[in-house]
Short mmCIF file of C-alpha atoms in Angstrom, two decimals:
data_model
loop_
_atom_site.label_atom_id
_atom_site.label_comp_id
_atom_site.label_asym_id
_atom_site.label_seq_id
_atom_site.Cartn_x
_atom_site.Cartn_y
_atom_site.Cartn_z
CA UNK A 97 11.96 -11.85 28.63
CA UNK A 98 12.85 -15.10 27.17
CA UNK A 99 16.17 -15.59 25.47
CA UNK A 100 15.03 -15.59 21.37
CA UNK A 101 11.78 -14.12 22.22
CA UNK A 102 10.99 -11.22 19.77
CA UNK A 103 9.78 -7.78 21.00
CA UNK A 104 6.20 -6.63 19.96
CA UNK A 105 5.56 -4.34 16.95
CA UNK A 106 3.96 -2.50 19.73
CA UNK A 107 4.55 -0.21 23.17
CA UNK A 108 3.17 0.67 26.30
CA UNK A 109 2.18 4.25 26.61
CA UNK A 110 -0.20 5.71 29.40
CA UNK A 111 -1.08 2.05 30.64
CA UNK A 112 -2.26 1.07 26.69
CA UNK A 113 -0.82 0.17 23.83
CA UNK A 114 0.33 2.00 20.70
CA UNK A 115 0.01 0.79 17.37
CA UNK A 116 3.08 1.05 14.92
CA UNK A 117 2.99 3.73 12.58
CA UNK A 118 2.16 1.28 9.69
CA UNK A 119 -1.12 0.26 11.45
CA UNK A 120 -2.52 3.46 11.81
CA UNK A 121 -5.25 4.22 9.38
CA UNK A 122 -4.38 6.37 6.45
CA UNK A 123 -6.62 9.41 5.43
CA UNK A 124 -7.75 10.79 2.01
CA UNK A 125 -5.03 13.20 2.04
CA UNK A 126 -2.54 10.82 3.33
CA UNK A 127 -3.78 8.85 -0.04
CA UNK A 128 -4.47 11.77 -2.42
CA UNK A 129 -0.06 13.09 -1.84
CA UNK A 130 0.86 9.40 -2.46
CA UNK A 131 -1.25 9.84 -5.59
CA UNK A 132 0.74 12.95 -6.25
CA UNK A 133 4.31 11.49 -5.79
CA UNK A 134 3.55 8.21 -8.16
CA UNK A 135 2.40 11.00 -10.40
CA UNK A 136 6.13 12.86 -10.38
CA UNK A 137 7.99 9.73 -10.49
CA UNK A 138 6.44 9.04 -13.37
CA UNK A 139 6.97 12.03 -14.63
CA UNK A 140 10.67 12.22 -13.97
CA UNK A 141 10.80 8.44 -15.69
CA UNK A 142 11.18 6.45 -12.29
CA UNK A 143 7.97 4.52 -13.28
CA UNK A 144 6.49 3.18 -16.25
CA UNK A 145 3.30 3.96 -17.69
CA UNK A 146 2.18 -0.10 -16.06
CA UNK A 147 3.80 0.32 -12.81
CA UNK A 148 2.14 4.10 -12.32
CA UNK A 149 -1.41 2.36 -12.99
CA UNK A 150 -1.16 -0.91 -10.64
CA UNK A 151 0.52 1.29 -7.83
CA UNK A 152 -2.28 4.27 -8.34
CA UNK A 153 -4.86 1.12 -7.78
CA UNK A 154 -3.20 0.23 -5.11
CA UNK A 155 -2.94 3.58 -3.40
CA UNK A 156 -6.52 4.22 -4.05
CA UNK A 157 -7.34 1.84 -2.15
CA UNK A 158 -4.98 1.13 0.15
CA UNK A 159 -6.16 1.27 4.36
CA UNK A 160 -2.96 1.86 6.36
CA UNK A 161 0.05 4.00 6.08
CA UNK A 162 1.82 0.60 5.39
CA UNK A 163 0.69 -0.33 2.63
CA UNK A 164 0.97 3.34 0.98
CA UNK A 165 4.70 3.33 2.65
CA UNK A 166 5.57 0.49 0.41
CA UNK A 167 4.58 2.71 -2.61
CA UNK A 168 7.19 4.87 -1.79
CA UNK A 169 10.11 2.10 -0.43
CA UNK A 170 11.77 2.20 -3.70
CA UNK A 171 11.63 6.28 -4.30
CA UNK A 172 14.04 9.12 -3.60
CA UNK A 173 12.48 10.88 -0.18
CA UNK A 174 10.95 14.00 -0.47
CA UNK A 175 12.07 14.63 3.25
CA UNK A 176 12.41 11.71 6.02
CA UNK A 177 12.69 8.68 4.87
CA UNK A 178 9.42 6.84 4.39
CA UNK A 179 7.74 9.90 4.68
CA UNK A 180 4.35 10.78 3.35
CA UNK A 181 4.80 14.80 2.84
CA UNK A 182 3.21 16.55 -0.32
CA UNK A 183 5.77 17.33 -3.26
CA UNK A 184 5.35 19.76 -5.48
CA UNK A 185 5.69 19.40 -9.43
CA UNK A 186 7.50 22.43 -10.67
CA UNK A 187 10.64 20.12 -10.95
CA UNK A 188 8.97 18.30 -13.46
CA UNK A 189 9.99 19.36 -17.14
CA UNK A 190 7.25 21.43 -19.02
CA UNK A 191 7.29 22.61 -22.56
CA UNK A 192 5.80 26.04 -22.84
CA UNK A 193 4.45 24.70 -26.48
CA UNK A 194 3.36 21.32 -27.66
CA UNK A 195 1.86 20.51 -31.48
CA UNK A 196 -0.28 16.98 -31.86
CA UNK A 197 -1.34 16.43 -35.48
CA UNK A 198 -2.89 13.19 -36.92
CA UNK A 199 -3.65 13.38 -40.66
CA UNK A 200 -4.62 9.65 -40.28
CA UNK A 201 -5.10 6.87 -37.83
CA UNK A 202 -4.67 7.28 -34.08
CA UNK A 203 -2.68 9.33 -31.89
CA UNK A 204 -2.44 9.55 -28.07
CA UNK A 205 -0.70 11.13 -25.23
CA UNK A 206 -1.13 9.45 -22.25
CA UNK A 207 0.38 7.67 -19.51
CA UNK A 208 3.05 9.66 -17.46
CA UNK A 209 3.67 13.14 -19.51
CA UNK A 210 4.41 16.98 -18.80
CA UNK A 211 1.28 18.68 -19.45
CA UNK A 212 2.66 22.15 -21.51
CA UNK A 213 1.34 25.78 -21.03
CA UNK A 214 -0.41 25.46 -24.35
CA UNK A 215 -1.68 22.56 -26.86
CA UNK A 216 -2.29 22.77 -30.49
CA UNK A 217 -4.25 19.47 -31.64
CA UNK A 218 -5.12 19.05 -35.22
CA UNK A 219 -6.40 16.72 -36.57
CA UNK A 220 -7.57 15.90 -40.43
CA UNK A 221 -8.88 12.75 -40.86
CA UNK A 222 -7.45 10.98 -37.64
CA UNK A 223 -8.41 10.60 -33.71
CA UNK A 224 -6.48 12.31 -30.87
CA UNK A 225 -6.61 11.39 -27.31
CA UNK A 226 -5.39 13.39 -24.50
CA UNK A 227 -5.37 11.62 -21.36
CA UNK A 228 -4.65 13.67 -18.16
CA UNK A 229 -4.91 11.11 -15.79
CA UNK A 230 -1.14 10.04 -15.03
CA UNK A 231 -0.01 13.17 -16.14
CA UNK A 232 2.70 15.45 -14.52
CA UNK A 233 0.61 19.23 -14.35
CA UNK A 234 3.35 21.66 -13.17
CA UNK A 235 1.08 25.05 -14.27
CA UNK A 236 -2.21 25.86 -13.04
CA UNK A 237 -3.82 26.18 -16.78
CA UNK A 238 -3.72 24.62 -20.10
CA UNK A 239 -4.83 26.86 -23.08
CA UNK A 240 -6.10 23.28 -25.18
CA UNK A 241 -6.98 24.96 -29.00
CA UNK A 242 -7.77 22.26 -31.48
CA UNK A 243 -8.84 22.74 -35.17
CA UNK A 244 -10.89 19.09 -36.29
CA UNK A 245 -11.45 19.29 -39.97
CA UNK A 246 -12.59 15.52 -39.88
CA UNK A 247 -12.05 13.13 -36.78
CA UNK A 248 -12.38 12.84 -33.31
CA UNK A 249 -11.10 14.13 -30.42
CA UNK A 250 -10.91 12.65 -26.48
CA UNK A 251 -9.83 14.24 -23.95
CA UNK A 252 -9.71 12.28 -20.45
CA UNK A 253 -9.69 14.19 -16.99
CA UNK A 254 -9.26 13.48 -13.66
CA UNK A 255 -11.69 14.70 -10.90
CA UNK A 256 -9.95 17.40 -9.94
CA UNK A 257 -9.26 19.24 -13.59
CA UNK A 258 -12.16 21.48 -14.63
CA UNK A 259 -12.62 21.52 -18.77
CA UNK A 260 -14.04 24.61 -20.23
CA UNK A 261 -15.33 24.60 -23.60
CA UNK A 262 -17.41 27.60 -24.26
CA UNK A 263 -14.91 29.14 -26.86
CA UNK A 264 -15.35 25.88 -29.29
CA UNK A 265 -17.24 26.40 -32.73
CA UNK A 266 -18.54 23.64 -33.97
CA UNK A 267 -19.89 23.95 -37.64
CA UNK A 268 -21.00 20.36 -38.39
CA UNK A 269 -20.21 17.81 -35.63
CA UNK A 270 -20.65 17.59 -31.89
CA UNK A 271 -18.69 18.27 -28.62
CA UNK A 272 -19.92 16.58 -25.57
CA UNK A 273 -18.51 17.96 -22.20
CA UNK A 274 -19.35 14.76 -19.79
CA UNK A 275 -17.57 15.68 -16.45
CA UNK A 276 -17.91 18.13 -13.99
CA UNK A 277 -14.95 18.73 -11.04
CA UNK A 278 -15.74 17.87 -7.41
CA UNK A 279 -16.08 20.69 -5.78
CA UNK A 280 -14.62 19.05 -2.46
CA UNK A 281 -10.71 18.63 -4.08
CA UNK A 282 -8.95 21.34 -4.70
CA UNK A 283 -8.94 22.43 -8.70
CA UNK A 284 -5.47 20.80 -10.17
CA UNK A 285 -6.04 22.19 -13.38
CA UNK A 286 -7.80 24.46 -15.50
CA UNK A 287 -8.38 23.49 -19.02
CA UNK A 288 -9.56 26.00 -21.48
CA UNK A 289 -10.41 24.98 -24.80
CA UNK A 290 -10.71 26.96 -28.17
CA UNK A 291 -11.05 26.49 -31.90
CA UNK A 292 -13.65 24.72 -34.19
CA UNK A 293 -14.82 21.26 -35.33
CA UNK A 294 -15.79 21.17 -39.04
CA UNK A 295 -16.52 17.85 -38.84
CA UNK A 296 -15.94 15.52 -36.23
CA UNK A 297 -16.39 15.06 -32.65
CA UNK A 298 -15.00 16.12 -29.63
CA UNK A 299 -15.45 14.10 -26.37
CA UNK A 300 -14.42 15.08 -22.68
CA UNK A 301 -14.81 12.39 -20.30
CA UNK A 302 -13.26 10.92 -16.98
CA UNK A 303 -11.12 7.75 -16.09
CA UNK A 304 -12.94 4.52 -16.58
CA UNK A 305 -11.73 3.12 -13.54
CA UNK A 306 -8.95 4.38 -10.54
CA UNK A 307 -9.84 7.70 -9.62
CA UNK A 308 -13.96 7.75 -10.30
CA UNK A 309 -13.35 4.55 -7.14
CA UNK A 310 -11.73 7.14 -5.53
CA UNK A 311 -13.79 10.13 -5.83
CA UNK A 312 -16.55 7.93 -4.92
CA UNK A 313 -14.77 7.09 -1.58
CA UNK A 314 -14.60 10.62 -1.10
CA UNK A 315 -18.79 11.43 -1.33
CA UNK A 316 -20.12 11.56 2.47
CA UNK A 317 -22.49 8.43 3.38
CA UNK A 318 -25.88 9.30 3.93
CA UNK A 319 -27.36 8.58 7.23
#
């Protein structure tokens, strides 16, 4: 070899050639626990509520384990360095108890946030929404009870949290339950929801955009 010239990115190996590591085709799962990790580094404050969302879209989406490494390059390692290996949320801080109440105008919880054991939403003459989406979930289930004497509820799920609202009385108003988990991911969550709606609405519905792209990804291609 050539003084100066540079070696290849790849190497011999059985008479053919093998590809770097950051050429190799990623898989859903190799997608779905770089989902996961943006998700805890949010959580734990490393990333802000913008930087989650653009790096999400880009994980989503993203066709090698190069460009999901890059995710990653500025994160503490979960094991090796550069490493792709599931983490686990437990770490993540988790109230056993959290109270929303809007008497008037709008609140919301979104963006990266702890998801507690149990949620109390009230709400008088306001609108609440819950979005679940960039959320840190470090229990299995979320008792959701909610009392709406006038107002409007939202409550935004991923694809893999399931939403059950058989135990909700509504007296003069309307709930409308508008997603259903894929039964191909693995359940994340489990929300049950209780309580009554005087007089309002109460709304459960998916992400507009991110994670619908990649559930539909997901879907096998018909023949």
């Amino acid at each position: 070899m050539a003084d100066g010239e540079r070696l290849p990115d790849r190497r011999e190996a059985d008479g053919g050639m093998v590809p770097d590591r950051r050429e190799l085709r990623a898989s859903h799962d190799d997608r779905d626990r770089v989902v996961e990790r943006l998700r805890v580094a949010a959580g734990d404050g490393r990333l802000t509520a913008e930087e989650l969302d653009e790096r999400l879209e880009t994980a989503l989406t993203a066709r090698t384990y190069g460009e999901l490494e890059v995710l990653l390059r500025d994160l503490p390692a979960e094991s090796a360095p550069g490493s792709l290996a599931p983490v686990t949320v437990t770490a993540v801080p988790a109230k056993d108890l959290v109270r929303l109440q809007a008497t008037s105008g709008n609140l919301e919880r979104g963006g990266p946030w702890a998801v507690p054991r149990r949620l109390e939403v009230e709400t008088t003459s306001g609108n609440v929404t819950i979005d679940l989406t960039a959320a840190a979930i470090a229990h299995p289930e979320l008792d959701l009870a909610i009392s709406v004497r006038s107002g409007n509820v939202r409550l935004v799920v991923p694809p893999d949290v399931m939403v059950d609202v058989d135990a909700v009385t509504v007296r003069s108003g309307s709930i409308r339950h508008r997603v259903h988990p894929d039964p191909a991911l693995p359940r994340r969550l489990t929300v049950t929801m209780s309580g009554s709606i005087r007089s309002g609405n109460v709304v459960v519905r998916g992400p507009r955009r991110g994670f619908w792209a990649w559930l539909l990804r997901r879907q096998p291609k018909s023949k």
